[in-house]
């Protein structure tokens, strides 16, 4: 009996199914993603505005200001992208930012020990209390959202619409309706407007956090379970994942990111900006969804959220420089959002049909 | 002549320490096979107005394949979900690995070494094949990265390959999302996953419904292998001839009640069909 040619009778391991499409090389996959397309769009828009404005748009000062606005928007968008990945929504991130900044600012003023000339005797304590106040308020806000959505099973859209109203109202009550100012200028000079090379330090912070979220989504158990839940909550439940607990953690994480953004906001303006964040939720959704994060859950594109944030910021900044009224800026972002969701629906339907 | 088919990956290749391991299967000595792997006695379950189960009983010993037959809506899937801890029974008692148990969640059943191929497969369509095989049982890297929750995808991929090889399933790639696979390929992944994570009993709800003849045979072979390793196997199927040929016992469910529980050798396909249908006539005549 010869032992050399013993092909398995069923040919299972020998016959390669030639219809199986070879996996495309990484660079090709990266280049053809939605994120890459949005990045290209960012570049095009930037060049268009730079040329149209005849210079000012591409100035270092303007780019820094764009990066600063992008910083807060990015933190919210990345948090929202994680939530969307698990199939839940959050309309309240902007309200969370405002409330957290008000609480942080009030706490800073409350513990401040001022010198007659307006300085602070206990600067580091004041700043530390401010940071902790912002972050903890953000997390608590997220915790409330998480409890409502994950444990009381209230539809996320409704629950966060409710907390959006409650949070905004609370921010006005605590602040007495006027922006809380008079914070230590050091948070602005040593953090908010400090630059690292040409890059604002808060932007560096946001990029580092975003990189962390990227790694979390792609390479960790937490990320994998998030996508499993978004992909099919019942299947996730059946493989033993504690779905409510996971959703709660996600909501707290998104709240934490909003809390970080709120401190960046304070250190940018040395004051709260009660009325400056009514479009944050809109921008965050636009950024996440246009970047390729699926509204239906199961897919998160952190890189897409980065370029999507860039798109929203460049669009608004460019229209400002071009002298277009802020009402039209709002409309432009709205149109982009609908286009993004339209493309999203189309690609999702097409995928489901095949 | 050695058996050509490889065992499931958990049996002989011990994964590196620190990695999440599937619960180790007890090596089946013939003497150990008389113990109960999983059993349910006089189980009842109501959903609102629907009484899905009234008096359902079943018993799978270690090393046994028990076929659970019944008409559509007889309560088979509900019964398996109770055995998997997804639903809690209103009446009756459950036994796993010779111990009476009360399971309040899937995790309880998993901890006891019970896993299921669900009728709807319960896979996450957006996740890759590898991630689906390990979701809920992820293998983490060793060292500090692992403590931060970083996955060891290489290890997971190797073990997935080994598990799928056993079912002779050719997949274009293990990194494609489940939604890109054919129905039969998905079913094979679900079967491989349940077998990988069970150490006491594996429950299969229509594991061959979407499979071709060759893959169905392979799943049947796999059931025999798994039973031979000392697990109890409970299989729900409408493929009566194929399952009858490999089953040790047959349990027939009729409107939520165990109508028949006999050794498979005593039955033919017409017997089974007659009981599935005829029991109702007897009952309504009575
Ligand atoms: N979660 C639920 N809520 C309400 N009723 C349910 C639920 N699950 C099952 N039922 C009912 O219980 C009965 C038994 O359903 P089950 O899915 O167990 O049947 P089955 O034997 O698996 O049928 P099939 O062969 O079609 O899969 C059906 O009448 C069904 O409508
Ligand atoms: Mg069923």
XYZ file of C-alpha atoms and ligand atoms in Angstrom:
672
model
C 0.000 0.000 0.000
C 1.542 3.263 -1.027
C 1.394 5.972 1.537
C 2.333 8.904 -0.598
C -0.847 10.103 -2.233
C -3.607 9.878 0.259
C -5.846 12.711 -0.659
C -8.789 12.707 1.718
C -11.690 11.080 -0.104
C -13.960 14.021 0.510
C -11.265 16.439 -0.609
C -12.047 18.615 2.322
C -8.641 20.008 3.031
C -7.135 19.569 -0.413
C -9.603 21.363 -2.629
C -9.456 25.052 -2.073
C -12.659 26.813 -2.867
C -11.400 29.024 -5.638
C -14.366 31.350 -5.376
C -13.140 32.535 -2.041
C -11.966 36.067 -2.676
C -8.468 36.707 -1.443
C -8.292 39.197 1.383
C -7.200 42.511 -0.058
C -3.982 44.040 1.223
C -4.259 46.310 4.224
C -3.299 49.522 2.428
C -6.004 48.935 -0.176
C -8.624 48.285 2.495
C -7.596 51.398 4.401
C -7.686 53.533 1.266
C -11.170 52.400 0.315
C -12.804 52.876 3.714
C -15.350 55.538 4.447
C -12.853 57.178 6.813
C -10.400 57.669 3.956
C -13.130 59.161 1.779
C -14.084 61.656 4.497
C -10.444 62.558 5.053
C -10.157 63.308 1.338
C -13.308 65.438 1.582
C -11.792 67.290 4.557
C -8.686 68.100 2.559
C -10.683 69.268 -0.438
C -12.947 71.476 1.706
C -9.960 72.918 3.519
C -8.201 73.792 0.277
C -11.390 75.302 -1.154
C -11.909 77.545 1.889
C -8.211 78.454 2.027
C -8.177 79.507 -1.605
C -11.555 81.228 -1.399
C -10.568 83.228 1.695
C -7.256 84.119 0.121
C -5.100 83.034 3.038
C -6.673 83.731 6.466
C -8.338 80.325 6.603
C -5.015 78.542 6.350
C -3.278 80.798 8.863
C -1.725 79.199 11.915
C -4.061 81.082 14.252
C -7.130 79.896 12.393
C -5.943 76.327 12.222
C -5.331 76.397 15.966
C -8.796 77.745 16.568
C -10.261 75.047 14.310
C -8.319 72.408 16.231
C -9.620 73.775 19.518
C -13.233 73.639 18.397
C -12.593 70.186 17.015
C -11.199 69.010 20.341
C -14.460 69.141 22.265
C -16.513 67.966 19.293
C -14.178 65.013 18.823
C -14.476 63.850 22.428
C -18.264 63.889 22.161
C -18.239 62.204 18.741
C -15.951 59.423 19.878
C -18.100 58.750 22.939
C -21.194 58.730 20.796
C -19.562 56.394 18.271
C -18.985 53.841 21.057
C -22.618 54.128 22.139
C -23.857 53.790 18.565
C -21.642 50.734 18.175
C -23.614 49.106 20.977
C -26.860 50.192 19.320
C -27.816 53.035 21.665
C -28.048 56.733 21.120
C -27.314 59.862 23.131
C -28.788 63.288 22.501
C -27.665 64.668 25.851
C -23.886 64.890 25.389
C -23.971 68.665 24.800
C -26.132 69.191 27.882
C -23.768 66.984 29.839
C -20.835 69.161 28.739
C -22.610 72.355 29.817
C -23.793 70.994 33.159
C -20.371 69.524 33.943
C -18.634 72.805 33.130
C -21.063 74.745 35.344
C -20.573 72.353 38.256
C -16.794 72.389 37.757
C -16.692 76.193 37.599
C -18.917 76.649 40.657
C -16.794 74.209 42.634
C -13.625 76.039 41.658
C -15.072 79.340 42.815
C -16.375 77.743 46.004
C -12.979 76.441 47.135
C -11.023 79.449 45.871
C -8.939 81.318 48.421
C -8.360 84.638 46.712
C -5.631 87.217 47.357
C -6.714 90.881 47.347
C -5.207 91.372 43.880
C -7.343 88.580 42.419
C -4.781 85.778 42.512
C -5.288 82.336 44.067
C -3.477 81.129 47.176
C -4.540 77.538 46.537
C -4.337 77.362 42.756
C -3.505 73.693 42.443
C -6.355 72.689 44.751
C -8.775 74.858 42.826
C -7.728 73.357 39.506
C -7.786 69.820 40.859
C -11.281 70.347 42.269
C -12.337 71.794 38.934
C -11.042 68.814 36.970
C -12.570 66.293 39.356
C -15.858 68.214 39.435
C -16.099 68.237 35.648
C -15.194 64.574 35.201
C -17.365 63.263 38.026
C -20.376 65.287 36.916
C -19.918 63.992 33.386
C -19.762 60.398 34.618
C -22.789 60.828 36.865
C -24.742 62.259 33.951
C -23.726 59.230 31.900
C -24.618 56.950 34.784
C -28.155 58.345 34.883
C -28.506 57.858 31.130
C -27.147 54.343 31.449
C -29.524 53.402 34.253
C -32.502 54.700 32.300
C -31.541 52.979 29.072
C -29.943 49.727 30.238
C -31.894 48.873 33.348
C -35.235 50.663 33.012
C -35.178 49.815 29.291
C -36.355 53.266 28.271
C -35.730 53.951 24.605
C -32.358 55.710 24.428
C -33.663 58.501 22.227
C -36.434 59.337 24.699
C -34.318 58.890 27.810
C -31.525 61.149 26.586
C -33.997 63.687 25.205
C -35.312 63.818 28.758
C -31.894 64.156 30.350
C -30.962 66.751 27.722
C -33.784 68.937 29.045
C -33.106 68.152 32.685
C -29.362 68.699 32.356
C -29.712 71.986 30.512
C -32.293 73.268 32.980
C -30.121 72.231 35.911
C -27.129 74.032 34.409
C -29.177 77.239 34.191
C -30.484 76.820 37.738
C -27.014 76.273 39.210
C -25.444 79.107 37.245
C -28.378 81.437 37.809
C -28.759 81.811 34.075
C -25.501 83.690 33.547
C -22.141 82.276 32.539
C -19.862 81.477 35.461
C -16.648 83.424 34.964
C -13.683 84.620 37.006
C -11.878 81.297 36.924
C -8.092 81.186 37.309
C -6.503 82.444 34.108
C -3.781 79.863 34.563
C -6.078 77.124 33.246
C -6.178 79.052 30.011
C -2.541 80.072 29.743
C -1.127 76.772 31.007
C -3.577 74.418 29.350
C -6.475 75.783 27.317
C -4.506 77.985 24.949
C -1.119 76.390 25.493
C 0.375 74.924 22.357
C 2.670 72.003 21.925
C 4.650 73.031 18.882
C 1.830 74.461 16.819
C -0.785 72.103 18.205
C -3.049 73.165 21.096
C -2.454 70.973 24.136
C -6.168 70.133 24.553
C -6.122 68.778 21.008
C -3.202 66.544 21.968
C -5.220 65.292 24.938
C -8.187 64.560 22.698
C -6.026 62.729 20.168
C -4.471 60.562 22.875
C -7.935 59.699 24.251
C -9.218 58.993 20.755
C -6.294 56.680 20.117
C -7.195 54.878 23.336
C -10.778 54.452 22.195
C -9.561 53.217 18.815
C -7.453 50.530 20.472
C -10.345 49.680 22.758
C -12.753 49.128 19.861
C -10.338 47.178 17.702
C -8.268 45.129 20.052
C -9.972 44.634 23.404
C -12.629 42.453 24.896
C -14.610 45.524 25.861
C -14.688 46.707 22.252
C -15.540 43.307 20.875
C -18.418 42.925 23.312
C -19.657 46.419 22.514
C -19.929 45.478 18.861
C -21.472 42.112 19.711
C -24.223 43.889 21.643
C -24.804 46.390 18.862
C -24.803 43.637 16.293
C -27.396 41.511 18.051
C -28.408 42.238 21.647
C -30.238 38.929 22.006
C -27.268 36.921 20.727
C -24.972 38.807 23.103
C -27.327 37.997 25.966
C -27.333 34.325 24.975
C -23.576 33.973 24.959
C -23.581 35.203 28.531
C -22.632 38.866 28.176
C -24.153 41.040 30.902
C -25.675 43.422 28.404
C -27.174 45.996 30.818
C -23.959 46.258 32.803
C -21.943 46.721 29.646
C -24.286 49.437 28.378
C -24.060 51.191 31.722
C -20.272 51.225 31.494
C -20.441 52.601 27.980
C -22.792 55.382 29.050
C -20.485 56.313 31.928
C -17.523 56.298 29.531
C -19.312 58.634 27.110
C -20.211 60.834 30.082
C -16.574 60.885 31.181
C -15.526 62.067 27.724
C -18.144 64.830 27.910
C -16.754 65.745 31.352
C -13.229 66.000 29.941
C -14.558 68.145 27.108
C -16.260 70.386 29.684
C -12.977 71.123 31.443
C -11.345 71.872 28.094
C -14.241 74.237 27.443
C -13.629 76.031 30.764
C -9.921 76.356 30.139
C -10.563 77.649 26.631
C -12.792 80.538 27.728
C -12.013 80.803 31.510
C -15.750 80.721 31.836
C -18.681 78.493 31.059
C -20.460 78.992 27.758
C -24.061 78.114 28.446
C -25.303 78.928 24.983
C -22.371 77.640 22.994
C -23.283 73.972 22.931
C -26.802 73.651 21.617
C -25.507 72.090 18.376
C -23.019 69.737 19.990
C -25.319 66.743 19.794
C -25.998 67.437 16.128
C -22.287 67.765 15.409
C -21.404 64.608 17.308
C -23.989 62.518 15.471
C -22.908 63.992 12.152
C -19.259 63.299 12.844
C -19.794 59.727 13.989
C -22.290 58.716 11.330
C -20.609 60.349 8.371
C -17.422 58.604 9.422
C -19.003 55.203 8.911
C -20.294 54.270 12.359
C -23.557 52.433 11.801
C -26.676 53.852 13.452
C -27.961 50.284 13.648
C -25.033 49.263 15.806
C -22.329 46.678 15.315
C -19.818 48.896 13.583
C -17.718 51.722 14.991
C -15.262 53.782 13.000
C -13.207 55.880 15.388
C -10.990 57.167 12.605
C -14.122 58.053 10.652
C -15.387 60.026 13.651
C -12.109 61.963 13.678
C -12.392 62.977 10.018
C -16.133 63.482 10.408
C -15.488 65.921 13.240
C -12.971 67.628 10.987
C -15.620 67.959 8.312
C -18.142 69.586 10.648
C -15.538 71.966 12.050
C -14.018 72.924 8.693
C -17.476 73.483 7.265
C -18.536 75.770 10.098
C -15.201 77.569 10.359
C -15.041 78.034 6.606
C -18.514 79.478 6.425
C -17.661 81.887 9.243
C -14.586 83.131 7.375
C -16.630 83.375 4.199
C -19.009 85.642 6.120
C -21.999 83.341 5.875
C -24.493 83.819 8.702
C -24.482 81.250 11.481
C -28.018 80.233 10.532
C -26.689 78.922 7.265
C -23.865 77.122 9.046
C -26.454 75.264 11.044
C -28.309 74.381 7.876
C -25.124 73.175 6.235
C -24.371 70.775 9.081
C -27.978 69.566 9.001
C -27.738 68.851 5.291
C -24.462 66.998 5.767
C -26.025 64.906 8.538
C -28.966 63.896 6.360
C -26.653 63.085 3.483
C -24.498 61.012 5.809
C -27.427 59.049 7.180
C -28.790 58.678 3.661
C -25.542 57.142 2.478
C -25.501 55.016 5.615
C -29.024 53.687 4.994
C -28.214 53.012 1.386
C -25.084 51.036 2.093
C -26.762 49.187 4.954
C -29.762 48.208 2.864
C -27.553 47.149 0.034
C -25.542 44.966 2.332
C -28.643 43.435 3.895
C -30.086 42.633 0.489
C -27.110 40.717 -0.816
C -5.267 2.491 11.907
C -5.867 5.593 13.883
C -8.924 7.681 13.611
C -8.246 10.428 11.164
C -10.541 12.985 12.639
C -8.988 15.384 15.043
C -10.480 16.040 18.390
C -11.801 19.409 19.355
C -8.980 21.836 20.093
C -9.542 21.887 23.815
C -8.864 18.207 24.296
C -5.198 17.683 23.563
C -3.496 20.989 23.011
C -3.436 22.764 26.303
C -3.583 26.482 25.569
C -0.935 28.602 27.245
C -1.649 29.450 30.812
C -3.374 32.704 31.439
C -5.562 32.176 28.402
C -9.266 31.595 28.910
C -9.791 27.903 28.533
C -12.850 25.997 27.616
C -13.875 23.867 30.544
C -11.945 20.624 30.287
C -13.970 17.648 29.175
C -13.838 14.721 31.526
C -12.078 11.856 29.838
C -14.807 9.364 29.230
C -14.161 6.069 30.845
C -17.016 3.724 30.037
C -17.900 3.483 33.716
C -18.377 7.212 34.038
C -20.925 7.217 31.242
C -23.775 6.187 33.485
C -23.933 9.566 35.165
C -26.505 12.151 34.226
C -25.085 14.984 32.158
C -28.279 16.957 31.973
C -31.864 16.181 32.890
C -35.188 17.896 33.389
C -38.076 16.468 35.351
C -41.715 17.488 34.932
C -40.863 20.950 33.700
C -43.618 23.487 33.060
C -43.332 26.895 31.453
C -45.960 29.475 30.678
C -45.683 32.621 28.542
C -48.752 34.689 29.321
C -51.600 32.670 27.904
C -49.384 30.156 26.129
C -48.421 27.091 28.087
C -45.284 26.190 26.155
C -44.358 23.271 28.426
C -46.633 21.319 30.766
C -44.864 18.195 31.893
C -41.663 17.854 29.948
C -38.947 15.466 31.041
C -35.702 14.418 29.461
C -32.491 12.819 30.599
C -29.149 12.684 28.820
C -26.457 10.603 30.442
C -22.803 11.219 29.839
C -21.893 9.700 26.498
C -25.484 9.621 25.294
C -27.134 11.325 22.359
C -30.768 12.092 23.095
C -32.981 13.069 20.177
C -35.790 15.462 21.031
C -38.544 15.258 18.429
C -41.863 17.011 18.190
C -44.118 18.972 15.900
C -43.629 22.662 15.229
C -44.605 24.564 18.334
C -44.352 21.481 20.553
C -42.017 23.393 22.862
C -38.624 21.947 21.905
C -36.800 25.265 21.672
C -38.386 26.466 24.900
C -37.248 23.261 26.581
C -33.655 23.750 25.427
C -33.690 27.383 26.506
C -34.724 26.280 29.985
C -31.865 23.782 30.041
C -29.526 26.613 28.978
C -30.699 28.911 31.783
C -32.291 31.452 29.436
C -35.804 30.856 30.763
C -36.597 29.748 34.279
C -39.115 26.923 34.591
C -42.387 27.534 36.452
C -42.445 23.944 37.649
C -40.201 20.907 37.753
C -36.523 20.492 38.430
C -33.251 20.448 36.540
C -30.208 18.294 37.018
C -26.778 19.002 35.601
C -23.833 16.696 36.163
C -25.788 14.656 38.740
C -26.564 17.721 40.849
C -29.968 19.390 41.126
C -29.494 22.946 39.932
C -31.429 26.143 39.582
C -30.065 28.319 36.839
C -30.931 31.984 36.784
C -28.952 32.948 33.706
C -27.018 31.643 30.747
C -23.853 32.199 32.722
C -24.967 29.644 35.303
C -25.414 27.047 32.580
C -22.083 27.976 31.006
C -20.343 27.618 34.348
C -21.788 24.104 34.551
C -20.388 23.298 31.111
C -23.633 23.470 29.143
C -23.772 25.185 25.764
C -26.316 25.417 22.977
C -26.598 25.742 19.220
C -29.644 27.981 19.067
C -32.263 27.569 16.382
C -31.595 31.164 15.267
C -27.850 30.503 15.727
C -27.442 33.611 17.949
C -24.362 34.850 16.152
C -23.373 38.519 15.946
C -23.582 39.250 12.199
C -21.106 42.155 12.268
C -18.415 40.297 14.170
C -15.797 38.137 12.498
C -15.940 34.364 12.636
C -13.134 34.310 15.195
C -14.758 36.915 17.430
C -18.052 35.060 17.264
C -16.427 31.792 18.288
C -14.983 33.453 21.373
C -17.488 36.153 22.295
C -18.217 35.761 25.983
C -15.104 33.577 26.390
C -12.456 35.884 24.936
C -8.808 34.909 25.182
C -6.644 37.747 26.428
C -2.960 38.365 25.805
C -0.599 37.405 28.539
C 1.016 40.094 30.638
C -0.016 43.704 31.181
C -1.770 44.015 27.824
C -4.031 41.132 28.775
C -4.875 42.760 32.080
C -5.991 45.776 30.078
C -8.344 43.518 28.149
C -6.383 43.198 24.917
C -7.454 40.161 22.920
C -5.113 37.438 21.746
C -6.571 37.125 18.249
C -3.788 34.862 17.025
C -4.534 32.233 19.641
C -8.262 32.637 19.015
C -7.747 32.246 15.268
C -5.709 29.075 15.662
C -8.295 27.464 17.882
C -11.103 28.532 15.561
C -9.282 26.979 12.614
C -8.891 23.712 14.476
C -12.545 23.647 15.512
C -13.811 24.380 12.012
C -11.471 21.888 10.389
C -13.315 19.207 12.296
C -16.503 20.168 10.474
C -14.680 20.392 7.167
C -15.968 23.873 6.590
C -14.105 26.001 4.092
C -14.409 29.652 4.888
C -12.901 32.334 2.681
C -11.363 33.892 5.768
C -11.891 33.825 9.490
C -11.837 37.601 9.662
C -14.898 38.138 7.472
C -18.052 39.139 9.323
C -20.615 36.393 9.850
C -23.057 38.292 7.638
C -20.812 37.484 4.658
C -21.177 33.714 5.138
C -23.726 31.345 3.657
C -26.469 29.929 5.879
C -24.738 26.576 6.139
C -21.386 28.126 6.949
C -23.019 30.155 9.723
C -24.633 27.042 11.127
C -21.300 25.253 11.123
C -19.752 28.128 13.065
C -22.580 27.981 15.611
C -22.146 24.199 16.015
C -18.371 24.484 16.355
C -18.790 27.233 18.941
C -21.193 25.298 21.130
C -19.044 22.177 21.008
C -15.969 24.204 21.895
C -17.500 25.632 25.078
C -19.406 22.676 26.440
C -17.905 20.195 28.864
C -20.967 18.576 30.420
C -23.709 18.742 27.844
C -24.262 20.278 24.450
C -27.755 21.160 23.274
C -28.420 21.515 19.568
C -31.574 23.049 18.146
C -31.825 22.007 14.501
C -28.048 21.892 13.981
C -28.340 20.492 10.459
C -31.287 22.507 9.149
C -29.162 24.552 6.742
C -26.486 21.975 6.011
C -25.828 19.864 2.969
C -25.659 16.079 3.182
C -21.932 15.889 3.751
C -21.859 18.587 6.422
C -24.895 17.020 8.113
C -23.008 13.750 8.333
C -20.031 15.591 9.767
C -22.213 17.219 12.419
C -23.592 13.777 13.284
C -20.049 12.417 13.502
C -19.169 15.356 15.705
C -22.090 14.547 18.012
C -20.784 10.996 18.315
C -17.277 12.284 19.016
C -18.547 14.688 21.631
C -20.654 11.989 23.268
C -17.667 9.657 23.138
C -15.739 12.251 25.075
C -18.278 11.875 27.881
C -20.686 14.718 27.259
C -24.434 14.446 27.055
C -25.863 15.552 23.712
C -29.454 16.694 23.254
C -30.428 17.288 19.657
C -33.664 18.714 18.284
C -34.207 17.887 14.643
C -36.790 17.271 11.983
C -34.296 15.102 10.071
C -35.713 11.954 11.665
C -33.821 9.211 9.786
C -30.395 10.722 10.181
C -30.773 11.548 13.860
C -32.542 8.288 14.721
C -29.538 6.426 13.325
C -27.118 8.030 15.757
C -29.311 8.665 18.820
C -29.235 6.507 21.932
C -32.589 7.662 23.245
C -35.574 9.388 21.737
C -37.805 11.819 23.578
C -40.958 12.974 21.819
C -42.611 16.163 22.932
C -46.290 16.662 22.230
C -47.858 19.993 23.103
C -45.363 20.628 25.838
C -45.575 17.146 27.340
C -43.108 14.284 27.087
C -45.137 11.732 25.181
C -42.460 9.101 24.730
C -39.004 8.433 26.133
C -37.468 5.201 24.867
C -34.175 3.772 23.555
C -33.675 4.719 19.924
C -33.084 1.109 18.923
C -36.750 0.336 19.633
C -37.989 2.904 17.143
C -38.352 3.343 13.423
C -39.084 6.568 11.586
C -42.771 5.657 11.063
C -43.043 4.943 14.811
C -41.719 8.390 15.600
C -44.011 10.107 13.135
C -46.967 8.121 14.435
C -46.219 9.206 17.974
C -45.659 12.825 17.025
C -49.035 12.903 15.333
C -50.930 9.962 16.801
C -50.455 10.838 20.417
C -52.716 13.794 19.858
C -55.466 11.598 18.468
C -55.242 9.297 21.459
C -55.368 12.197 23.830
C -58.260 13.961 22.190
C -60.110 10.650 21.902
C -59.588 9.988 25.597
N -40.800 34.018 24.555
C -42.025 33.547 24.272
N -43.118 34.273 24.524
C -44.340 33.803 24.244
N -44.587 32.601 23.719
C -43.533 31.816 23.435
C -42.199 32.246 23.695
N -41.361 31.255 23.324
C -42.132 30.273 22.844
N -43.437 30.583 22.921
C -44.544 29.725 22.518
O -44.312 28.445 23.024
C -44.687 27.453 22.089
C -43.526 26.524 21.845
O -42.532 27.202 21.090
P -41.139 26.556 20.723
O -40.345 27.591 20.003
O -40.547 25.987 21.942
O -41.545 25.400 19.719
P -40.630 24.390 18.915
O -41.007 23.019 19.331
O -39.211 24.756 19.046
O -41.122 24.612 17.411
P -40.286 24.561 16.036
O -40.190 23.143 15.628
O -41.155 25.327 15.090
O -38.990 25.221 16.269
C -45.176 28.186 20.859
O -46.585 28.200 20.901
C -44.647 29.585 21.020
O -45.529 30.508 20.461
Mg -37.823 25.467 17.816
